């Protein structure tokens, strides 16, 4: 793909957005110009068509190869083999535990080559850049796999950690996404001490306690098996599942969310290791300038 310079974001009138595009055979230049630079979500129908994971990673695959891997949800620990049985039998009335998710790099590092080629939300991959210390990315999972069954839903309406852009590919089955544009943040009632999470229970909203949430208007889209949804930092979202599904999430960084990311790191380090906060901020600004030059 040809390189294209990332421009200053020209944010659209979000009130006019009623749907999310699904695009096939979209060039990298058009992806940057039409979506990244406009802070718009998009679903790419064929971006992961070359992944070895497609058609390989099924519930049966994980049950057979990783039966003893465990995950604790609400104080209960589930082995993979027993979870898969619950996942396949899950209904809205009798839901499997969720989210049943894992850090791929830590738990399944041998699977990483099956998620290539990478889908990059920019001209360079800042997440895996040689100047990006992994310590600066602490607080988010870079490559995360989710397994879920019919009736499950993500428990929180949220903006992703560290103000990352988000990529989610449906490796098996489909998933429904509910997206709220950044201008609807006043309707989300963010927690004062954690402004990336909404206080509103999306599944059972309390309109007496959170009356402005009535004004919130989601964009709903079903991402099918083999499709990838990419959306910018600042978009509130949650999901629902209507069939057994496996998703691969991937954090994304580019010039548009770099300053928010670095400022978030600065605030976090100032709370925990105050003497390191200023160097983190300074390093982030220097590295950001270098990466911006490489982008161009």
Backbone as numpy.savetxt, mean C-alpha at the origin, in Angstrom:
# Nx Ny Nz CAx CAy CAz Cx Cy Cz
11.57 1.19 -21.20 10.73 2.39 -21.20 11.60 3.64 -21.20
11.14 4.66 -21.87 11.88 5.91 -21.88 11.73 6.62 -20.55
12.75 7.37 -20.19 12.70 8.12 -18.94 11.93 9.41 -19.14
11.26 9.86 -18.13 10.54 11.13 -18.19 10.73 11.82 -16.85
10.98 13.11 -16.90 11.22 13.86 -15.66 9.93 13.98 -14.86
10.04 13.77 -13.55 8.90 14.02 -12.69 8.73 15.52 -12.56
7.49 15.98 -12.72 7.19 17.40 -12.67 6.55 17.72 -11.33
6.36 19.02 -11.09 5.61 19.44 -9.92 4.18 18.91 -10.06
3.65 18.34 -8.99 2.32 17.77 -9.07 1.28 18.83 -9.39
0.41 18.50 -10.32 -0.73 19.35 -10.65 -1.98 18.61 -10.18
-2.34 18.82 -8.94 -3.44 18.06 -8.36 -4.77 18.45 -9.01
-5.58 17.46 -9.34 -6.86 17.73 -10.00 -7.90 18.20 -9.00
-9.06 18.55 -9.52 -10.21 18.81 -8.66 -10.76 17.45 -8.25
-10.43 17.03 -7.04 -10.79 15.69 -6.61 -12.30 15.48 -6.60
-13.06 16.56 -6.49 -14.52 16.42 -6.45 -15.07 15.86 -7.74
-14.30 15.96 -8.81 -14.76 15.46 -10.10 -14.41 13.99 -10.33
-13.65 13.40 -9.42 -13.21 12.02 -9.60 -14.32 11.07 -9.14
-14.82 10.28 -10.07 -15.88 9.32 -9.77 -15.43 7.88 -9.97
-14.28 7.70 -10.59 -13.80 6.34 -10.86 -12.29 6.36 -10.98
-11.70 5.17 -10.97 -10.27 4.99 -11.13 -10.03 4.27 -12.45
-9.14 4.81 -13.25 -8.87 4.22 -14.56 -8.24 2.85 -14.42
-8.57 1.97 -15.37 -7.83 0.73 -15.58 -7.14 0.85 -16.93
-5.80 0.67 -16.92 -5.02 0.88 -18.13 -4.20 -0.37 -18.47
-4.15 -0.65 -19.77 -3.35 -1.76 -20.28 -2.30 -1.22 -21.23
-1.10 -1.78 -21.16 -0.01 -1.36 -22.05 0.28 0.13 -21.93
0.27 0.63 -20.71 0.54 2.04 -20.45 2.05 2.25 -20.40
2.55 3.19 -21.19 3.99 3.45 -21.18 4.40 4.10 -19.86
5.68 3.96 -19.51 6.16 4.56 -18.27 6.01 6.07 -18.31
6.28 6.68 -19.44 6.16 8.14 -19.57 4.72 8.58 -19.34
3.77 7.87 -19.92 2.36 8.23 -19.73 1.91 7.96 -18.30
2.43 6.89 -17.69 2.12 6.61 -16.30 2.55 7.77 -15.41
3.77 8.27 -15.62 4.27 9.40 -14.83 3.43 10.65 -15.10
3.23 10.98 -16.35 2.57 12.24 -16.71 1.09 12.26 -16.37
0.41 11.13 -16.57 -1.04 11.12 -16.42 -1.51 10.77 -15.01
-0.65 10.13 -14.23 -1.08 9.68 -12.90 -0.16 10.13 -11.78
1.13 9.82 -11.86 2.04 10.18 -10.78 2.08 11.69 -10.58
2.28 12.43 -11.66 2.39 13.88 -11.55 1.07 14.57 -11.22
-0.05 13.84 -11.35 -1.36 14.42 -11.05 -1.93 13.87 -9.74
-1.13 13.06 -9.04 -1.54 12.50 -7.75 -2.85 11.72 -7.87
-2.93 10.88 -8.91 -4.12 10.09 -9.17 -3.83 8.59 -9.07
-4.75 7.83 -8.50 -4.61 6.37 -8.51 -4.85 5.82 -9.91
-4.34 4.63 -10.16 -4.60 3.94 -11.42 -4.44 2.45 -11.19
-5.16 1.65 -11.96 -4.99 0.20 -11.96 -4.33 -0.19 -13.28
-3.20 -0.88 -13.18 -2.50 -1.39 -14.35 -2.86 -2.86 -14.50
-3.45 -3.21 -15.62 -3.96 -4.58 -15.78 -2.88 -5.59 -16.14
-1.72 -5.10 -16.61 -0.71 -6.03 -17.13 0.70 -5.76 -16.62
0.84 -4.93 -15.60 2.19 -4.57 -15.13 2.91 -5.76 -14.52
2.17 -6.72 -13.98 2.78 -7.87 -13.31 2.67 -9.15 -14.15
2.38 -9.00 -15.42 2.14 -10.20 -16.24 3.38 -11.08 -16.36
4.57 -10.52 -16.15 5.79 -11.31 -16.23 6.22 -11.94 -14.92
5.48 -11.71 -13.85 5.85 -12.25 -12.55 5.67 -13.78 -12.51
6.66 -14.47 -12.00 6.56 -15.92 -11.81 5.51 -16.25 -10.73
5.24 -15.28 -9.88 4.27 -15.51 -8.81 2.87 -15.79 -9.35
2.56 -15.24 -10.53 1.23 -15.39 -11.10 0.96 -16.85 -11.47
-0.11 -17.37 -10.95 -0.46 -18.75 -11.21 0.25 -19.75 -10.31
1.26 -19.29 -9.60 2.05 -20.16 -8.73 1.63 -20.04 -7.27
1.38 -18.81 -6.84 1.07 -18.57 -5.43 -0.43 -18.67 -5.17
-0.86 -19.83 -4.82 -2.25 -20.14 -4.51 -2.34 -20.49 -3.02
-3.55 -20.58 -2.48 -3.66 -21.04 -1.08 -3.01 -22.40 -0.87
-3.16 -23.28 -1.84 -2.57 -24.62 -1.72 -1.04 -24.56 -1.68
-0.46 -23.61 -2.43 0.99 -23.46 -2.43 1.50 -23.13 -1.03
0.86 -22.18 -0.37 1.32 -21.78 0.97 1.02 -22.86 2.00
-0.09 -23.55 1.86 -0.42 -24.62 2.80 0.59 -25.75 2.69
0.99 -26.08 1.48 1.92 -27.19 1.26 3.35 -26.85 1.67
3.81 -25.64 1.30 5.21 -25.28 1.48 5.52 -24.59 2.81
4.51 -23.99 3.45 4.76 -23.25 4.69 3.71 -23.58 5.75
3.44 -24.86 6.01 2.35 -25.21 6.92 2.55 -24.72 8.35
3.80 -24.57 8.79 4.06 -24.24 10.19 4.34 -22.76 10.44
4.33 -21.94 9.38 4.46 -20.49 9.58 3.26 -20.02 10.39
3.49 -19.12 11.36 2.40 -18.68 12.22 2.21 -17.17 12.20
1.01 -16.77 12.54 0.66 -15.36 12.68 -0.34 -15.24 13.83
-0.11 -14.29 14.72 -1.02 -14.08 15.85 -1.94 -12.90 15.54
-3.24 -13.13 15.65 -4.26 -12.10 15.40 -5.20 -12.07 16.60
-5.31 -10.90 17.21 -6.18 -10.72 18.39 -5.89 -11.76 19.47
-4.59 -12.03 19.66 -4.17 -12.91 20.73 -4.23 -14.39 20.42
-4.66 -14.74 19.22 -4.74 -16.16 18.83 -3.71 -16.42 17.73
-2.94 -17.48 17.87 -1.91 -17.82 16.89 -2.43 -18.89 15.94
-2.27 -18.61 14.64 -2.77 -19.52 13.61 -1.61 -20.02 12.75
-1.50 -21.34 12.61 -0.54 -21.90 11.69 -1.08 -21.73 10.26
-0.18 -21.66 9.30 -0.57 -21.42 7.93 -1.55 -22.48 7.42
-1.28 -23.75 7.70 -2.16 -24.79 7.15 -3.59 -24.67 7.68
-3.74 -24.38 8.98 -5.08 -24.24 9.53 -5.74 -22.93 9.08
-4.91 -21.90 8.91 -5.47 -20.65 8.42 -6.02 -20.81 7.00
-5.27 -21.48 6.13 -5.72 -21.66 4.75 -7.08 -22.34 4.72
-7.29 -23.35 5.56 -8.60 -24.01 5.62 -9.69 -23.01 5.99
-9.40 -22.14 6.96 -10.38 -21.13 7.36 -10.59 -20.10 6.27
-9.50 -19.74 5.60 -9.57 -18.77 4.51 -10.48 -19.26 3.38
-10.35 -20.52 3.02 -11.14 -21.08 1.92 -12.60 -21.27 2.31
-12.86 -21.44 3.60 -14.23 -21.65 4.07 -14.88 -20.36 4.55
-14.15 -19.27 4.52 -14.61 -18.00 5.08 -15.88 -17.49 4.41
-16.79 -16.95 5.22 -18.00 -16.28 4.74 -18.18 -15.00 5.53
-19.02 -14.06 5.06 -19.26 -12.84 5.84 -19.78 -13.12 7.24
-20.48 -14.25 7.41 -21.02 -14.60 8.73 -19.98 -15.28 9.61
-19.07 -16.00 8.99 -18.02 -16.72 9.72 -16.68 -16.43 9.05
-16.14 -15.26 9.36 -14.95 -14.76 8.68 -13.67 -15.39 9.21
-12.74 -15.61 8.30 -11.40 -16.03 8.70 -10.71 -14.86 9.40
-9.75 -15.11 10.27 -9.01 -14.00 10.91 -8.30 -13.16 9.86
-8.21 -11.86 10.15 -7.57 -10.94 9.19 -7.08 -9.70 9.93
-5.99 -9.08 9.49 -5.16 -9.44 8.33 -4.13 -10.52 8.66
-4.05 -11.50 7.78 -3.05 -12.55 7.88 -1.93 -12.15 6.92
-0.98 -11.39 7.42 0.01 -10.73 6.57 1.43 -10.98 7.08
2.38 -10.92 6.14 3.78 -11.22 6.46 4.72 -10.31 5.69
5.86 -10.03 6.30 6.95 -9.33 5.65 7.67 -10.34 4.74
7.57 -10.15 3.44 8.11 -11.13 2.50 9.62 -11.25 2.66
10.31 -10.13 2.81 11.77 -10.16 2.90 12.25 -10.94 4.12
11.48 -10.91 5.21 11.89 -11.59 6.43 11.39 -13.04 6.50
10.17 -13.27 6.07 9.54 -14.58 6.25 9.70 -15.47 5.01
9.58 -14.86 3.82 9.67 -15.62 2.58 10.71 -15.02 1.64
11.96 -14.81 2.08 12.92 -14.13 1.20 13.17 -14.86 -0.11
13.00 -16.16 -0.11 13.24 -16.93 -1.33 12.18 -16.67 -2.41
11.07 -16.02 -2.02 10.02 -15.73 -2.99 10.23 -14.40 -3.71
11.13 -13.57 -3.21 11.31 -12.23 -3.77 11.56 -12.22 -5.29
12.36 -13.13 -5.84 12.60 -13.09 -7.30 11.33 -13.32 -8.13
10.29 -13.88 -7.51 9.07 -14.15 -8.26 8.19 -12.92 -8.42
8.61 -11.80 -7.81 7.86 -10.54 -7.94 8.63 -9.55 -8.82
9.33 -10.07 -9.80 10.08 -9.24 -10.73 9.48 -9.37 -12.12
9.58 -8.32 -12.95 10.28 -7.06 -12.70 9.50 -6.14 -11.76
10.25 -5.31 -11.05 9.65 -4.35 -10.14 8.80 -3.34 -10.91
7.74 -2.89 -10.25 6.93 -1.78 -10.76 7.36 -0.54 -9.99
7.87 0.46 -10.68 8.47 1.62 -10.00 7.61 2.86 -10.20
7.31 3.51 -9.08 6.46 4.70 -9.07 7.32 5.95 -9.27
8.06 5.97 -10.36 8.97 7.08 -10.64 10.02 6.61 -11.63
11.07 7.38 -11.81 12.14 7.00 -12.73 13.20 6.14 -12.06
13.35 6.28 -10.74 14.32 5.47 -10.01 13.62 4.85 -8.81
14.19 3.78 -8.30 13.62 3.08 -7.16 14.28 3.59 -5.88
13.65 4.58 -5.26 14.25 5.17 -4.06 14.24 4.23 -2.87
13.29 3.33 -2.82 13.23 2.37 -1.72 14.50 1.52 -1.67
14.95 1.06 -2.83 16.11 0.16 -2.90 17.37 0.88 -3.38
17.38 2.20 -3.31 18.54 2.98 -3.73 19.72 2.72 -2.79
20.91 2.72 -3.33 22.10 2.44 -2.52 22.35 3.49 -1.45
21.76 4.67 -1.60 21.92 5.72 -0.58 20.81 5.70 0.47
19.90 4.73 0.37 18.79 4.66 1.32 19.09 3.65 2.42
19.43 4.11 3.63 19.65 3.18 4.75 18.34 2.52 5.16
18.37 1.23 5.40 17.16 0.51 5.78 16.60 1.01 7.12
17.48 1.57 7.96 17.00 2.10 9.24 16.01 3.24 9.04
16.16 3.98 7.94 15.25 5.09 7.69 13.87 4.61 7.27
13.77 3.34 6.89 12.50 2.78 6.44 11.79 1.99 7.54
12.39 1.99 8.73 11.78 1.28 9.85 10.43 1.91 10.18
9.43 1.06 10.32 8.08 1.56 10.58 7.11 1.21 9.50
7.63 0.66 8.41 6.75 0.17 7.35 7.31 -1.15 6.84
6.46 -1.93 6.21 6.88 -3.18 5.58 6.97 -2.92 4.08
8.15 -3.11 3.53 8.36 -2.74 2.13 7.66 -3.69 1.16
7.75 -4.98 1.45 7.10 -5.99 0.62 6.25 -6.85 1.55
4.94 -6.79 1.39 4.04 -7.42 2.36 3.01 -8.27 1.63
2.85 -9.51 2.08 1.87 -10.39 1.47 0.68 -10.55 2.41
-0.52 -10.46 1.85 -1.77 -10.57 2.60 -2.56 -11.77 2.08
-3.06 -12.59 2.98 -3.95 -13.68 2.62 -5.28 -13.44 3.32
-6.38 -13.54 2.59 -7.68 -13.26 3.19 -8.79 -14.03 2.54
-9.92 -14.15 3.26 -11.06 -14.90 2.76 -12.30 -14.04 2.60
-13.32 -14.61 2.02 -14.59 -13.94 1.79 -15.14 -13.37 3.09
-15.52 -12.10 3.05 -16.09 -11.43 4.22 -15.10 -10.65 5.05
-13.81 -10.85 4.78 -12.78 -10.13 5.55 -12.66 -8.69 5.05
-12.20 -7.83 5.92 -11.96 -6.43 5.54 -10.82 -5.89 6.38
-10.08 -4.94 5.80 -9.01 -4.33 6.58 -9.64 -3.51 7.69
-9.14 -3.62 8.91 -9.85 -3.05 10.06 -9.77 -1.53 10.20
-8.92 -0.87 9.41 -8.75 0.57 9.62 -8.82 1.33 8.29
-9.47 2.48 8.35 -9.41 3.46 7.27 -8.16 4.28 7.53
-7.23 4.34 6.56 -5.92 4.88 6.88 -5.19 5.43 5.65
-4.13 6.16 5.93 -3.11 6.57 4.96 -1.88 5.75 5.29
-1.16 5.26 4.30 -0.09 4.32 4.58 1.08 4.95 5.33
1.76 4.10 6.09 2.85 4.52 6.98 3.95 5.26 6.24
4.56 6.20 6.93 5.69 7.00 6.44 5.33 7.81 5.20
4.03 8.00 4.98 3.54 8.75 3.81 4.02 8.14 2.50
4.07 6.80 2.48 4.48 6.10 1.28 3.38 6.10 0.22
3.78 6.09 -1.05 2.86 5.70 -2.11 2.66 4.19 -1.99
1.59 3.68 -2.57 1.25 2.27 -2.37 1.02 1.54 -3.68
1.50 0.32 -3.72 1.28 -0.59 -4.84 0.75 -1.90 -4.28
-0.37 -2.37 -4.79 -0.92 -3.66 -4.37 -1.30 -4.46 -5.62
-0.73 -5.64 -5.71 -0.99 -6.52 -6.84 -1.78 -7.73 -6.37
-2.85 -8.06 -7.08 -3.64 -9.24 -6.77 -2.99 -10.46 -7.43
-2.30 -11.23 -6.60 -1.62 -12.43 -7.08 -2.61 -13.58 -7.25
-3.64 -13.58 -6.41 -4.66 -14.63 -6.46 -5.98 -14.01 -6.00
-7.03 -14.17 -6.79 -8.32 -13.63 -6.42 -8.38 -12.11 -6.54
-9.51 -11.55 -6.13 -9.75 -10.11 -6.27 -9.94 -9.46 -4.91
-9.94 -8.13 -4.92 -10.14 -7.35 -3.69 -10.80 -6.04 -4.06
-11.70 -5.58 -3.20 -12.39 -4.30 -3.42 -11.72 -3.22 -2.58
-11.39 -2.10 -3.23 -10.75 -0.96 -2.56 -11.75 0.19 -2.47
-11.72 0.86 -1.32 -12.49 2.08 -1.10 -11.50 3.20 -0.85
-11.50 4.18 -1.76 -10.49 5.23 -1.76 -11.15 6.59 -1.49
-10.51 7.38 -0.62 -10.96 8.74 -0.33 -9.81 9.69 -0.66
-10.07 10.67 -1.47 -9.03 11.61 -1.90 -8.52 12.45 -0.73
-7.31 12.99 -0.84 -6.70 13.73 0.28 -7.51 14.92 0.77
-8.30 15.53 -0.10 -9.07 16.70 0.32 -10.20 16.32 1.28
-10.46 15.02 1.46 -11.51 14.58 2.38 -10.97 14.27 3.78
-9.73 14.60 4.02 -9.13 14.35 5.33 -9.95 14.93 6.48
-10.55 16.14 6.37 -11.35 16.66 7.49 -12.54 15.76 7.85
-12.99 14.93 6.90 -14.11 14.02 7.19 -13.66 12.72 7.84
-12.36 12.50 7.87 -11.82 11.21 8.33 -11.61 11.14 9.84
-11.62 12.29 10.52 -11.38 12.35 11.96 -10.09 11.60 12.33
-8.94 12.05 11.84 -7.68 11.38 12.18 -7.41 11.45 13.68
-6.77 10.42 14.21 -6.35 10.46 15.60 -5.33 11.58 15.78
-5.42 12.31 16.89 -4.50 13.42 17.13 -3.06 12.93 17.24
-2.87 11.76 17.86 -1.52 11.25 18.05 -1.07 10.31 16.93
-1.94 10.03 15.98 -1.60 9.17 14.84 -2.46 9.60 13.65
-2.11 10.71 13.02 -2.97 11.30 11.99 -3.09 10.50 10.71
-2.42 9.36 10.61 -2.55 8.51 9.41 -3.71 7.52 9.55
-4.34 7.47 10.73 -5.45 6.55 10.96 -6.71 7.32 11.34
-7.84 6.87 10.77 -9.13 7.47 11.08 -9.73 6.84 12.32
-10.46 7.65 13.08 -11.18 7.14 14.24 -12.47 6.43 13.83
-12.90 6.63 12.60 -14.18 6.11 12.13 -14.08 4.62 11.84
-15.03 3.86 12.32 -15.16 2.45 11.96 -15.85 2.40 10.60
-15.10 2.09 9.56 -15.64 2.12 8.21 -16.84 1.20 8.04
-16.81 0.04 8.67 -17.89 -0.95 8.51 -19.14 -0.57 9.27
-18.97 0.14 10.39 -20.12 0.57 11.19 -19.88 2.00 11.69
-19.94 2.98 10.80 -19.63 4.36 11.20 -20.65 4.91 12.20
-20.14 5.61 13.19 -20.97 6.27 14.19 -21.15 7.73 13.74
-22.27 7.99 13.09 -22.47 9.33 12.53 -22.81 10.38 13.59
-23.25 9.95 14.74 -23.48 10.90 15.82 -22.15 11.41 16.36
-21.19 10.51 16.47 -19.87 10.89 16.97 -19.02 11.53 15.89
-19.21 11.09 14.64 -18.40 11.57 13.51 -19.31 12.03 12.37
-20.07 13.09 12.58 -21.10 13.50 11.59 -20.53 13.88 10.23
-19.32 14.43 10.18 -18.76 14.86 8.90 -18.44 13.68 7.99
-18.35 12.48 8.55 -18.05 11.32 7.71 -19.17 11.07 6.71
-20.38 11.58 6.99 -21.48 11.47 6.03 -21.14 12.17 4.72
-20.28 13.19 4.80 -19.92 13.97 3.61 -18.83 13.28 2.80
-18.18 12.27 3.37 -17.09 11.60 2.67 -17.64 10.75 1.52
-16.96 10.83 0.37 -17.41 10.10 -0.81 -16.28 9.22 -1.32
-16.42 7.90 -1.16 -15.35 7.02 -1.62 -15.45 6.73 -3.11
-14.32 6.40 -3.70 -14.29 5.81 -5.03 -14.05 4.32 -4.81
-14.94 3.50 -5.35 -14.85 2.05 -5.15 -14.34 1.39 -6.43
-13.41 0.46 -6.28 -12.91 -0.26 -7.44 -12.53 -1.68 -7.05
-12.85 -2.61 -7.93 -12.49 -4.01 -7.72 -11.23 -4.30 -8.52
-10.18 -4.72 -7.82 -8.92 -5.06 -8.47 -8.90 -6.58 -8.65
-8.84 -6.99 -9.91 -8.93 -8.41 -10.24 -7.57 -9.09 -10.16
-7.60 -10.42 -10.15 -6.36 -11.20 -10.17 -5.48 -10.78 -11.34
-4.21 -10.53 -11.07 -3.26 -10.11 -12.09 -3.15 -8.61 -12.26
-4.04 -7.84 -11.62 -4.02 -6.39 -11.74 -3.27 -5.76 -10.56
-2.77 -4.55 -10.80 -2.01 -3.80 -9.80 -2.63 -2.42 -9.62
-2.97 -2.07 -8.40 -3.42 -0.71 -8.12 -2.26 0.07 -7.51
-2.05 1.28 -8.02 -1.04 2.18 -7.48 -1.73 3.48 -7.11
-1.47 3.95 -5.89 -2.09 5.22 -5.51 -1.14 6.04 -4.65
-1.27 7.36 -4.76 -0.31 8.26 -4.11 -0.53 8.40 -2.61
0.52 8.82 -1.96 0.46 9.17 -0.55 -0.66 10.18 -0.32
-1.37 10.00 0.78 -2.42 10.95 1.13 -3.81 10.46 0.82
-3.94 9.39 0.03 -5.25 8.82 -0.27 -5.65 7.86 0.86
-6.79 8.17 1.51 -7.32 7.29 2.54 -7.93 6.06 1.88
-7.80 4.90 2.53 -8.30 3.69 1.89 -8.55 2.58 2.90
-9.36 1.64 2.47 -9.55 0.39 3.17 -10.02 -0.62 2.14
-10.18 -1.88 2.55 -10.51 -2.92 1.57 -11.55 -3.89 2.12
-12.20 -4.58 1.17 -13.09 -5.69 1.51 -12.80 -6.84 0.55
-13.03 -8.06 1.04 -12.72 -9.24 0.26 -13.99 -10.07 0.08
-14.22 -10.54 -1.13 -15.42 -11.33 -1.42 -15.09 -12.75 -1.88
-13.81 -13.09 -1.92 -13.38 -14.44 -2.31 -11.97 -14.66 -1.77
-11.51 -15.90 -1.68 -10.12 -16.10 -1.23 -9.16 -15.31 -2.10
-8.24 -14.59 -1.45 -7.33 -13.77 -2.24 -5.96 -13.66 -1.57
-4.96 -13.43 -2.42 -3.59 -13.21 -1.97 -3.09 -11.95 -2.66
-2.59 -10.99 -1.87 -2.14 -9.70 -2.40 -0.70 -9.45 -2.02
0.02 -8.76 -2.90 1.39 -8.35 -2.61 1.42 -6.84 -2.57
1.73 -6.28 -1.39 1.85 -4.84 -1.24 3.31 -4.42 -1.32
3.52 -3.23 -1.86 4.90 -2.73 -2.01 4.90 -1.24 -1.77
5.75 -0.76 -0.84 5.86 0.67 -0.57 6.63 1.35 -1.71
6.30 2.62 -1.96 6.92 3.35 -3.06 7.30 4.77 -2.60
8.47 5.19 -3.06 8.96 6.55 -2.78 9.38 7.21 -4.08
9.04 8.49 -4.22 9.58 9.28 -5.34 9.73 10.73 -4.89
9.97 11.61 -5.83 10.19 13.01 -5.48 8.99 13.69 -4.88
7.79 13.18 -5.16 6.57 13.82 -4.69 6.29 13.59 -3.20
6.68 12.44 -2.67 6.43 12.20 -1.25 7.71 12.19 -0.43
8.83 12.54 -1.06 10.11 12.48 -0.36 10.15 13.40 0.87
9.73 14.65 0.71 9.79 15.59 1.83 8.89 15.15 2.98
7.68 14.64 2.66 6.79 14.15 3.72 7.42 12.97 4.43
8.06 12.09 3.67 8.73 10.92 4.24 9.86 11.36 5.19
10.71 12.26 4.74 11.84 12.70 5.55 11.36 13.45 6.80
10.36 14.30 6.65 9.83 15.02 7.82 9.23 14.05 8.83
8.57 13.01 8.33 8.00 11.99 9.21 9.12 11.27 9.97
10.21 10.95 9.27 11.36 10.31 9.91 11.96 11.23 10.97
12.05 12.53 10.66 12.63 13.51 11.59 11.79 13.57 12.87
10.47 13.66 12.72 9.59 13.74 13.89 9.69 12.46 14.71
9.73 11.32 14.05 9.81 10.05 14.75 11.12 9.91 15.53
12.22 10.25 14.88 13.52 10.14 15.55 13.65 11.16 16.68
13.04 12.32 16.51 13.11 13.36 17.56 12.43 12.88 18.83
11.37 12.07 18.68 10.67 11.54 19.85 11.48 10.46 20.55
12.19 9.63 19.76 12.84 8.44 20.32 14.33 8.62 20.56
15.02 9.21 19.61 16.47 9.42 19.72 16.75 10.85 19.27
16.52 11.79 20.13 16.50 13.20 19.75 17.79 13.67 19.09
18.95 13.17 19.57 20.22 13.65 19.03 20.42 13.22 17.58
19.67 12.18 17.13 19.83 11.67 15.76 18.88 12.35 14.78
17.92 13.12 15.29 16.88 13.66 14.42 17.44 14.65 13.39
18.26 15.58 13.85 18.80 16.60 12.94 19.67 15.98 11.85
20.57 15.04 12.17 21.33 14.38 11.11 20.46 13.64 10.11
19.39 13.02 10.58 18.46 12.32 9.67 17.85 13.31 8.70
17.43 14.46 9.22 16.83 15.48 8.36 17.84 16.00 7.34
19.05 16.27 7.80 20.08 16.79 6.90 20.45 15.75 5.84
20.60 14.49 6.25 20.94 13.44 5.30 19.82 13.27 4.27
18.59 13.34 4.75 17.45 13.20 3.84 17.41 14.29 2.79
17.73 15.50 3.17 17.71 16.60 2.21 18.84 16.44 1.18
20.01 16.01 1.63 21.14 15.81 0.71 20.84 14.68 -0.27
20.40 13.54 0.26 20.10 12.39 -0.59 18.93 12.71 -1.53
17.96 13.45 -1.01 16.83 13.84 -1.86 17.28 14.65 -3.06
18.23 15.55 -2.85 18.74 16.36 -3.95 19.46 15.50 -4.99
20.24 14.52 -4.49 20.95 13.62 -5.41 19.95 12.80 -6.23
18.93 12.28 -5.56 17.94 11.47 -6.26 17.13 12.31 -7.24
16.83 13.54 -6.86 16.10 14.42 -7.78 16.89 14.62 -9.06
18.21 14.79 -8.92 19.06 14.96 -10.10 19.05 13.69 -10.95
19.08 12.53 -10.29 19.02 11.27 -11.03 17.68 11.09 -11.73
16.61 11.56 -11.10 15.30 11.50 -11.73 15.27 12.23 -13.06
15.98 13.34 -13.10 15.96 14.16 -14.30 16.87 13.63 -15.39
